[in-house]
mmCIF file of C-alpha atoms and ligand atoms in Angstrom:
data_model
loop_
_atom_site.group_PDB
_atom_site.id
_atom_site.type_symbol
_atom_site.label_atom_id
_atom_site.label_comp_id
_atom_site.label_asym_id
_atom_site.label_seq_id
_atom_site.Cartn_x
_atom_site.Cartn_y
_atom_site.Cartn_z
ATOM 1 C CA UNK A 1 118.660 88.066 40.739
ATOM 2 C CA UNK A 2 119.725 86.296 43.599
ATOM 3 C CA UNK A 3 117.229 86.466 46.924
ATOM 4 C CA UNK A 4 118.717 86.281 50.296
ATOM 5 C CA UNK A 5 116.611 84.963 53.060
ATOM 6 C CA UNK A 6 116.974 86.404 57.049
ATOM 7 C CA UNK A 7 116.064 84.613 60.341
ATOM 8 C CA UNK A 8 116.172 86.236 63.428
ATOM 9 C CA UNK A 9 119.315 84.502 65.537
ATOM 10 C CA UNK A 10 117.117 84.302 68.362
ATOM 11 C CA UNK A 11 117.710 86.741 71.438
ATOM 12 C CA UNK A 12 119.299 86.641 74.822
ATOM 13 C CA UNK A 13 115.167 87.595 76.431
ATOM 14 C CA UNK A 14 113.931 84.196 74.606
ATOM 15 C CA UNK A 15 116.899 81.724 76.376
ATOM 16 C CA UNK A 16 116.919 83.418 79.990
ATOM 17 C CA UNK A 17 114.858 82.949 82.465
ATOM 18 C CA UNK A 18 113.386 86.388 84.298
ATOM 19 C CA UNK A 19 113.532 86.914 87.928
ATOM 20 C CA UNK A 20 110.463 87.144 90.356
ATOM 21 C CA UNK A 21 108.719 89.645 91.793
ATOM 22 C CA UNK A 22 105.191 90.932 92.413
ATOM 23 C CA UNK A 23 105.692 95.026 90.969
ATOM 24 C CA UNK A 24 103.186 95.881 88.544
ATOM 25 C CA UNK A 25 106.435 97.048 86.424
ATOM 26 C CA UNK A 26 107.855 94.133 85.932
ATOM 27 C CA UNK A 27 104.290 92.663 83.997
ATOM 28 C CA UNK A 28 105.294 96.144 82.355
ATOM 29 C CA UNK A 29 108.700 95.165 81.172
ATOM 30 C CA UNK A 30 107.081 91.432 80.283
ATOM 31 C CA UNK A 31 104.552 93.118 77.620
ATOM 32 C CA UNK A 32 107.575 95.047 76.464
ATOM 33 C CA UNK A 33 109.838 92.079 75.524
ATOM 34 C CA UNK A 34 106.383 90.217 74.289
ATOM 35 C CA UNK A 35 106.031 93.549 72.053
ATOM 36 C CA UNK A 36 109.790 94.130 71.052
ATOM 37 C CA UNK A 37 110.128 90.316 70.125
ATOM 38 C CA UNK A 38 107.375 89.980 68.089
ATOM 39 C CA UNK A 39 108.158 93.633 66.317
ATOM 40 C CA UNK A 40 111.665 91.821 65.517
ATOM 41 C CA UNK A 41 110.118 88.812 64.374
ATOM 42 C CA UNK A 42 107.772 90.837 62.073
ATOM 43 C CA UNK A 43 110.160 92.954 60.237
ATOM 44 C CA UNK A 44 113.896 91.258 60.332
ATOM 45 C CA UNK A 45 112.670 87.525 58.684
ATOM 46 C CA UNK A 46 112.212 88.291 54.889
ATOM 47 C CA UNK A 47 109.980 85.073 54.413
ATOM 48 C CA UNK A 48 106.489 84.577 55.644
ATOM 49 C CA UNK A 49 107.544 80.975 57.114
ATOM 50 C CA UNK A 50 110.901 82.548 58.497
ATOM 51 C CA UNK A 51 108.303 84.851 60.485
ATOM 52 C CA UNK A 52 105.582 82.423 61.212
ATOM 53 C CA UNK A 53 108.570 80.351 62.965
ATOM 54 C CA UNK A 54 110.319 82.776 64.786
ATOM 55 C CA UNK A 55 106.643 84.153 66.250
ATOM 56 C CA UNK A 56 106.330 80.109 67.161
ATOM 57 C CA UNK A 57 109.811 80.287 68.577
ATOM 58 C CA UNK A 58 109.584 83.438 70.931
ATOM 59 C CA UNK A 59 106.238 82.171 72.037
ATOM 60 C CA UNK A 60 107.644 78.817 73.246
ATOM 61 C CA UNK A 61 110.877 80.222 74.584
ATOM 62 C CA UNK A 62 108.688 82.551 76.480
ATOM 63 C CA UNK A 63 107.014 79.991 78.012
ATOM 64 C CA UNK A 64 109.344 77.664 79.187
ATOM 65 C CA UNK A 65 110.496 81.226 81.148
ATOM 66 C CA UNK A 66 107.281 81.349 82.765
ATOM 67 C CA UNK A 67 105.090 83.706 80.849
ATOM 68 C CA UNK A 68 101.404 82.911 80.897
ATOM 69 C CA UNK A 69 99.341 82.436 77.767
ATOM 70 C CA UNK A 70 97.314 85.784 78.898
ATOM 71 C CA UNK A 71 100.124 87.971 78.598
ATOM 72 C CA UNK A 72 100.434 86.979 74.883
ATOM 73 C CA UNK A 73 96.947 87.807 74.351
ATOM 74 C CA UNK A 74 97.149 90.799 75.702
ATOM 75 C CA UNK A 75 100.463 92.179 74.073
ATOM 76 C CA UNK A 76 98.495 91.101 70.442
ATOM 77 C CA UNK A 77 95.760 93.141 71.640
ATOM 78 C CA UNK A 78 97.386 96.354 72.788
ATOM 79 C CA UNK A 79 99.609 95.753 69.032
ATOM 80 C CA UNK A 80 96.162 95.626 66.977
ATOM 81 C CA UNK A 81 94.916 98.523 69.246
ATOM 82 C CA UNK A 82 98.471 100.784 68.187
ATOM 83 C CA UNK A 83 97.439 100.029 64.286
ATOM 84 C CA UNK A 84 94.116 101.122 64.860
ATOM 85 C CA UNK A 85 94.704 104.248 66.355
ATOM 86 C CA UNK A 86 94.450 107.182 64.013
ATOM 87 C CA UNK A 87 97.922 107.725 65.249
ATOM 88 C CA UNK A 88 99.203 111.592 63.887
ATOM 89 C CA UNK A 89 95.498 113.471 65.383
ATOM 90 C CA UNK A 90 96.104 111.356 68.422
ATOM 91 C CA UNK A 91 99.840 112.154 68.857
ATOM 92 C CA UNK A 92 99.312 115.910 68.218
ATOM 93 C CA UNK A 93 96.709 116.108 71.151
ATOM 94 C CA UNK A 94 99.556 113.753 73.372
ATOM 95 C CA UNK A 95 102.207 116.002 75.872
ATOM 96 C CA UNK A 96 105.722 114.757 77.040
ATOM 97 C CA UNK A 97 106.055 111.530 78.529
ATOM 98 C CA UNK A 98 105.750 111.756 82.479
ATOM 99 C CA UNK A 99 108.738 109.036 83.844
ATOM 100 C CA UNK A 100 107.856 108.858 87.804
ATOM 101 C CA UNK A 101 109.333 106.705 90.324
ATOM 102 C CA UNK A 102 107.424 103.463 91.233
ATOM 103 C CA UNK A 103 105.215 103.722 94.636
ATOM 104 C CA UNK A 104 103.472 100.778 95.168
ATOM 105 C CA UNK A 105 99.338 102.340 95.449
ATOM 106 C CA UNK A 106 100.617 105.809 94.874
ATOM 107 C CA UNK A 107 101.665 105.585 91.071
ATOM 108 C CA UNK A 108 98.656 104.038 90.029
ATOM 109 C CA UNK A 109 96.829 107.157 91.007
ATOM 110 C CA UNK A 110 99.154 109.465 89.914
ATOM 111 C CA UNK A 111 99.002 107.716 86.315
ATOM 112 C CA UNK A 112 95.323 107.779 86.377
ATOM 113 C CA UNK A 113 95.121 111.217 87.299
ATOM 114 C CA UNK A 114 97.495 112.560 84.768
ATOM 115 C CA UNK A 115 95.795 109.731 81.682
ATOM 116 C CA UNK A 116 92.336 112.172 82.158
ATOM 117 C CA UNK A 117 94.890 114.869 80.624
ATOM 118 C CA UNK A 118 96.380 113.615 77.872
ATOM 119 C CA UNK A 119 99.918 112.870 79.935
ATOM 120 C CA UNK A 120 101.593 109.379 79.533
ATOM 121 C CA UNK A 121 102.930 108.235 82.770
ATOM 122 C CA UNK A 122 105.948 106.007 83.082
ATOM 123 C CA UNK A 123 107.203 104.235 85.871
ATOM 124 C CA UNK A 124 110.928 104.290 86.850
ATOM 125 C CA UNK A 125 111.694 100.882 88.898
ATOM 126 C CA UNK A 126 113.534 101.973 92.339
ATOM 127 C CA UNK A 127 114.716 98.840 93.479
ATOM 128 C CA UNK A 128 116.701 97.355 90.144
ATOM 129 C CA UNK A 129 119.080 94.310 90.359
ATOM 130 C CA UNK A 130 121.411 96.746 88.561
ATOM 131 C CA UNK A 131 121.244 98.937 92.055
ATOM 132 C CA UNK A 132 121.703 95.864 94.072
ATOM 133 C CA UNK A 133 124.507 94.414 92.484
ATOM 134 C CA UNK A 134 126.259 97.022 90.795
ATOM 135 C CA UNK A 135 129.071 99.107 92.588
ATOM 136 C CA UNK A 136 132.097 99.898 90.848
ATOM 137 C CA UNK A 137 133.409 102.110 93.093
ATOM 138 C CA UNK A 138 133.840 101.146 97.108
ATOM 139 C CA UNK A 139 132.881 103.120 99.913
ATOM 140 C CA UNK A 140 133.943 106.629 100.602
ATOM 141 C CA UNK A 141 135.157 106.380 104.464
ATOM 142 C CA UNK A 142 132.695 108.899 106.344
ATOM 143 C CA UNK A 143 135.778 111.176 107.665
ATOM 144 C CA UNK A 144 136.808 111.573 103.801
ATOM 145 C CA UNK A 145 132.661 112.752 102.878
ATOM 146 C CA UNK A 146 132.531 116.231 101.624
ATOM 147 C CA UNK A 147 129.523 118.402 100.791
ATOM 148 C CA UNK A 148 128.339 117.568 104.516
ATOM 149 C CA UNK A 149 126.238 118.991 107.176
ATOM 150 C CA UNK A 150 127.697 118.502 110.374
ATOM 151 C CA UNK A 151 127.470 118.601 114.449
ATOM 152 C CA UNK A 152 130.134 118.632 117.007
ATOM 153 C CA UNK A 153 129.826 118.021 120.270
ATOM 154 C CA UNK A 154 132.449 119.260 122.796
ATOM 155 C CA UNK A 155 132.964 116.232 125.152
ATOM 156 C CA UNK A 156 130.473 113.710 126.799
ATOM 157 C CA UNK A 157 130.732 116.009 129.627
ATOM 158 C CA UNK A 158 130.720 119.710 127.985
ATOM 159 C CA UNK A 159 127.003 119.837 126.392
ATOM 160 C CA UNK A 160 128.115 122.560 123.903
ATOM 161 C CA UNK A 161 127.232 122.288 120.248
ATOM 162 C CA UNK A 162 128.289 123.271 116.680
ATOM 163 C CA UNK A 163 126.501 122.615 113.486
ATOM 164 C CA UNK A 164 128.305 123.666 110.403
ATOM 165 C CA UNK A 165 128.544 122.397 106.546
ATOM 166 C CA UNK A 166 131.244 121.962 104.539
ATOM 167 C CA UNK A 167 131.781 120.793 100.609
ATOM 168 C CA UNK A 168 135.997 119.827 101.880
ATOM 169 C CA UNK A 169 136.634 116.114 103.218
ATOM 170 C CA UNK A 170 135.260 116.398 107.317
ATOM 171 C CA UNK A 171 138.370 114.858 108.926
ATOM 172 C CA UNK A 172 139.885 118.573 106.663
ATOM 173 C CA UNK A 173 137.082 120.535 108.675
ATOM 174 C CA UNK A 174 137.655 119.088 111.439
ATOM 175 C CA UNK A 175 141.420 119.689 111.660
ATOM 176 C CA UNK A 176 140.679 122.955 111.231
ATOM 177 C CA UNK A 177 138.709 123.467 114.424
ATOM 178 C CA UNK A 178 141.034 122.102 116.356
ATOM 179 C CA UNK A 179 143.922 124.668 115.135
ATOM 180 C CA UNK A 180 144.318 128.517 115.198
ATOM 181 C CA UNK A 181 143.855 130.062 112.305
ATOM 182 C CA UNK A 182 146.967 132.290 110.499
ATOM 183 C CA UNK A 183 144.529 134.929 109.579
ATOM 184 C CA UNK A 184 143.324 135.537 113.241
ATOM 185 C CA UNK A 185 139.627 134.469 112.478
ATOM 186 C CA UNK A 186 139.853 131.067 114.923
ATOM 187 C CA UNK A 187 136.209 129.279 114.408
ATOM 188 C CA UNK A 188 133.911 129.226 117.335
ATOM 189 C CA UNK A 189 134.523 125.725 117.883
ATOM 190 C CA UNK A 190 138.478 126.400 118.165
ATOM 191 C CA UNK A 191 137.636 129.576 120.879
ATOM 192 C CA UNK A 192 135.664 127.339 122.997
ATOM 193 C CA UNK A 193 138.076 124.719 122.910
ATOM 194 C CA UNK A 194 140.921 126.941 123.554
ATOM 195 C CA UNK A 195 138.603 129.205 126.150
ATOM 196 C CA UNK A 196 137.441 126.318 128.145
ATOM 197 C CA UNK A 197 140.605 123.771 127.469
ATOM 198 C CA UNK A 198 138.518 121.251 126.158
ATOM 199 C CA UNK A 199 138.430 118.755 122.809
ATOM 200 C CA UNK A 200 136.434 116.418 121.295
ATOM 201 C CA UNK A 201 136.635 112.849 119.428
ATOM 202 C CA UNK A 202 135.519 111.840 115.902
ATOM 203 C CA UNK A 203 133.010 110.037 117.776
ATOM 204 C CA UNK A 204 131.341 113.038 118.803
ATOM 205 C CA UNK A 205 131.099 114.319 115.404
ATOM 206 C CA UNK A 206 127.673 113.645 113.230
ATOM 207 C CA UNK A 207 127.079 113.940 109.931
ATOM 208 C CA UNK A 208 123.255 115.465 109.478
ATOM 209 C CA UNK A 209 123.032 115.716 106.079
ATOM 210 C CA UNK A 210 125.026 114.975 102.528
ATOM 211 C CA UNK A 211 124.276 117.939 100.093
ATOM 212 C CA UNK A 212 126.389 118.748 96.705
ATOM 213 C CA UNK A 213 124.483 121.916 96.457
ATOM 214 C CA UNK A 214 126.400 125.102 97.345
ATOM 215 C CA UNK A 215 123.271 126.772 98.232
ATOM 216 C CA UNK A 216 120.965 124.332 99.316
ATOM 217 C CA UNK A 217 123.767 122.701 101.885
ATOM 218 C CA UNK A 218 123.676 126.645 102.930
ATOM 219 C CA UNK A 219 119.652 125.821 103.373
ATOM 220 C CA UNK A 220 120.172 122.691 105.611
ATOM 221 C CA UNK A 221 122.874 123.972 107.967
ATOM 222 C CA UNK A 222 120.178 127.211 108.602
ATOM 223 C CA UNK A 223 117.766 124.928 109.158
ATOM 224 C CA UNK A 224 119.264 122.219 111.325
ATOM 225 C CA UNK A 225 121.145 125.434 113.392
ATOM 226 C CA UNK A 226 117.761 126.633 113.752
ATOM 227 C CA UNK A 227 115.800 123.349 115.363
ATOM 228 C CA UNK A 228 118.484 122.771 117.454
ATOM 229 C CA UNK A 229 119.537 125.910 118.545
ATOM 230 C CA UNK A 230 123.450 125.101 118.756
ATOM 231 C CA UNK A 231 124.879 127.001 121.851
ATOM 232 C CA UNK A 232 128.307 127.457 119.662
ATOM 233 C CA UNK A 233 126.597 129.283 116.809
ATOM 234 C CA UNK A 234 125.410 131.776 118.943
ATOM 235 C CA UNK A 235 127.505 134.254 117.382
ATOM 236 C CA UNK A 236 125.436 133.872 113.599
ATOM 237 C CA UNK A 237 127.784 133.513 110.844
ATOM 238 C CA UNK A 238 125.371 131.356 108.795
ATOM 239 C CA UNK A 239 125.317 131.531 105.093
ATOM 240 C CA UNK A 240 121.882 131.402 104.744
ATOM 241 C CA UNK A 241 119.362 133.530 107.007
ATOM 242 C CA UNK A 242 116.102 131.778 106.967
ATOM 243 C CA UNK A 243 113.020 133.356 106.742
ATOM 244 C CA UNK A 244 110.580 134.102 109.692
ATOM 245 C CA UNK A 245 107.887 132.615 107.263
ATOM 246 C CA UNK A 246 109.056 128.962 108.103
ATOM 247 C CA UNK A 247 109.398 129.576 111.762
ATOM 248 C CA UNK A 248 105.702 127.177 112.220
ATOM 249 C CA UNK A 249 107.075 124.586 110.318
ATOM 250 C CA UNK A 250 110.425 124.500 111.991
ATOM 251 C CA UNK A 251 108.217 124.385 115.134
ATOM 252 C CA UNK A 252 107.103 121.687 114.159
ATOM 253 C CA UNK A 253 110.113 119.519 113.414
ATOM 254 C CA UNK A 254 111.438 117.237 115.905
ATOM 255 C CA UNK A 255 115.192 117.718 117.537
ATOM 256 C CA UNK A 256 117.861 114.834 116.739
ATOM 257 C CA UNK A 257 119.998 117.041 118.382
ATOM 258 C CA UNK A 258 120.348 119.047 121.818
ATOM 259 C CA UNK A 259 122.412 120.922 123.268
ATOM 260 C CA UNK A 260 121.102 120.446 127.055
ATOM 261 C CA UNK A 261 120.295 117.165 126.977
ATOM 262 C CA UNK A 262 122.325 115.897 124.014
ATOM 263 C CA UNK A 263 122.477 111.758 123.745
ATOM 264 C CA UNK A 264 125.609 110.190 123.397
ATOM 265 C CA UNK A 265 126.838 108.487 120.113
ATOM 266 C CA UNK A 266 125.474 105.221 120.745
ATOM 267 C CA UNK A 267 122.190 106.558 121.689
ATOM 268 C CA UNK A 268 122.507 108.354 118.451
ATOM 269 C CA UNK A 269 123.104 105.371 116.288
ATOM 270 C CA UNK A 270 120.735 102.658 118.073
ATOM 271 C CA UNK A 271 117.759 105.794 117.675
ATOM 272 C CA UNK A 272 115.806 105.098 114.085
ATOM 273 C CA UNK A 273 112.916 107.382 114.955
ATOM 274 C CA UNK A 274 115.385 110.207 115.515
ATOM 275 C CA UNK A 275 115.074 112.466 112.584
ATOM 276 C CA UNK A 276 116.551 115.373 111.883
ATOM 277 C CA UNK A 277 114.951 118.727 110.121
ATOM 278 C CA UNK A 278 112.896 116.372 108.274
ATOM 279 C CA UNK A 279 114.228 116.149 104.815
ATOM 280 C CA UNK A 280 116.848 112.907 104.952
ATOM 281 C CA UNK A 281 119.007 110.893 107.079
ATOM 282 C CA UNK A 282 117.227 108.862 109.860
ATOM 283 C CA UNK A 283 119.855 109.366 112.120
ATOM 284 C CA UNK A 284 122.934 110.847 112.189
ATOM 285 C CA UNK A 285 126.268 109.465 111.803
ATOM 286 C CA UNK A 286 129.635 109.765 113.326
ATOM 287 C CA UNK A 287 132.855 110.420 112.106
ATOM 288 C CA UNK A 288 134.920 107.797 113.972
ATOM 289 C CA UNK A 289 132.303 104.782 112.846
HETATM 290 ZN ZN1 ZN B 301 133.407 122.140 125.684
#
């Protein structure tokens, strides 16, 4: 009967060298390729010296990429550790993984917190290369965003306000406040401008907030009307009624926005601590940029 005899080809981790960086997940990932490696060079070699020399091979590959002698020691020990667990009673007692994002001093915690009860904890890297460097599609121009939360100012001079949201393209929204409507129901932007014989630029139009949500964008537009008091949405007509219960919170938040003393775009974009309701953008941004 004729034998056949497998190597392991080698692997793309064991001739590339790894980037840098000082995240606890990244010693993570290193134990993982250790672990993976050496689980490939156990089981796909069919001969004890094809395994012997591919365990030699990762080892020195490994190395000449920069991975310390300790890190070797330690994925062996947490292997021996996995085959001495009495696995299945173990498992049983084990709930769903946890997969968290990666805080720097908050994680940690978290994962020793949720360890005491039974709960793996995985991190989820924020800052990936693939993040950095991959982006297939280019840049929605802001007057094409949909699914917005938006302000309108009248003119530099004319300190009135409208907040709104929207899931069409803004530059769409925004067309139609400047028109009459055909059904007779002109928006309270459009009556003021008509009213007063006013109009305003892109650049005095801010987007507050990005939300796909039907209902929560509903949330965010209640909220932002109700920090900053909007003198054009007097007249309601919100989707969403808030309730009195968050009034002291709302208190609480700061204005990016006002009516009486409202800063001009460039104030706008220059101002980083200028937050609005709290829950996203730094600072708002305008159509026209
Ligand atoms: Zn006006």
């Amino acid at each position: 009967m004729a034998t056949s005899t497998l190597k392991c080809t080698g692997s793309p981790h064991t001739r590339t060298s790894t980037s840098s960086s000082t995240h606890i997940t990244l010693w993570e990932h290193k134990l993982g390729v250790i672990k993976i490696l050496h689980h490939r060079a156990e089981h796909v070699p069919s001969k004890p010296e094809g395994k012997k020399k591919e365990h030699t091979h990762i080892k020195e590959s490994l190395k000449t990429c920069g991975y310390p002698n300790w890190a070797f020691i330690k994925s062996a020990k947490m292997h021996r550790k996995e085959d001495q667990t009495p696995a299945r009673e173990d498992k049983k007692d084990r709930r769903n993984n946890l997969v968290i994002p990666y805080v720097a001093g908050v994680s940690e915690k978290l994962r020793r917190v949720f360890s005491k009860h039974n709960i793996p904890v995985y991190f989820r890297p924020s800052n990936t290369l693939r993040q950095k460097l991959v982006h297939p599609k280019d840049k929605t121009p802001k007057h094409k965003l949909n699914n917005v939360v938006y302000a309108v100012q009248c003119s530099e001079e004319c300190p009135d306000l409208y907040i709104g949201e929207t899931k069409q393209p803004l530059h769409k929204r925004m067309a139609q406040h400047r028109r009459a409507t055909s059904t007779g129901q002109d928006s309270a932007v459009h009556l003021h401008l008509k009213d007063k014989g006013h109009s305003f630029e892109d650049a005095n139009v801010h987007i507050l907030d990005r939300e796909d949500r039907w209902f929560e964008r509903g949330v965010k537009e209640a909220i932002y009307v109700h920090c900053e008091q909007p003198s054009l949405n007097r007249g309601g007509g919100l989707r969403h009624q808030l309730s009195a219960i968050y009034n002291p919170v709302l208190r609480s938040l700061p204005r990016c926005l006002n009516a009486h003393a409202y800063p001009g775009p460039s104030d706008l974009r220059n101002s980083h601590d200028r937050v609005g309701p709290g829950f996203t953008m730094s600072s708002p941004e305008t159509l026209a940029e």
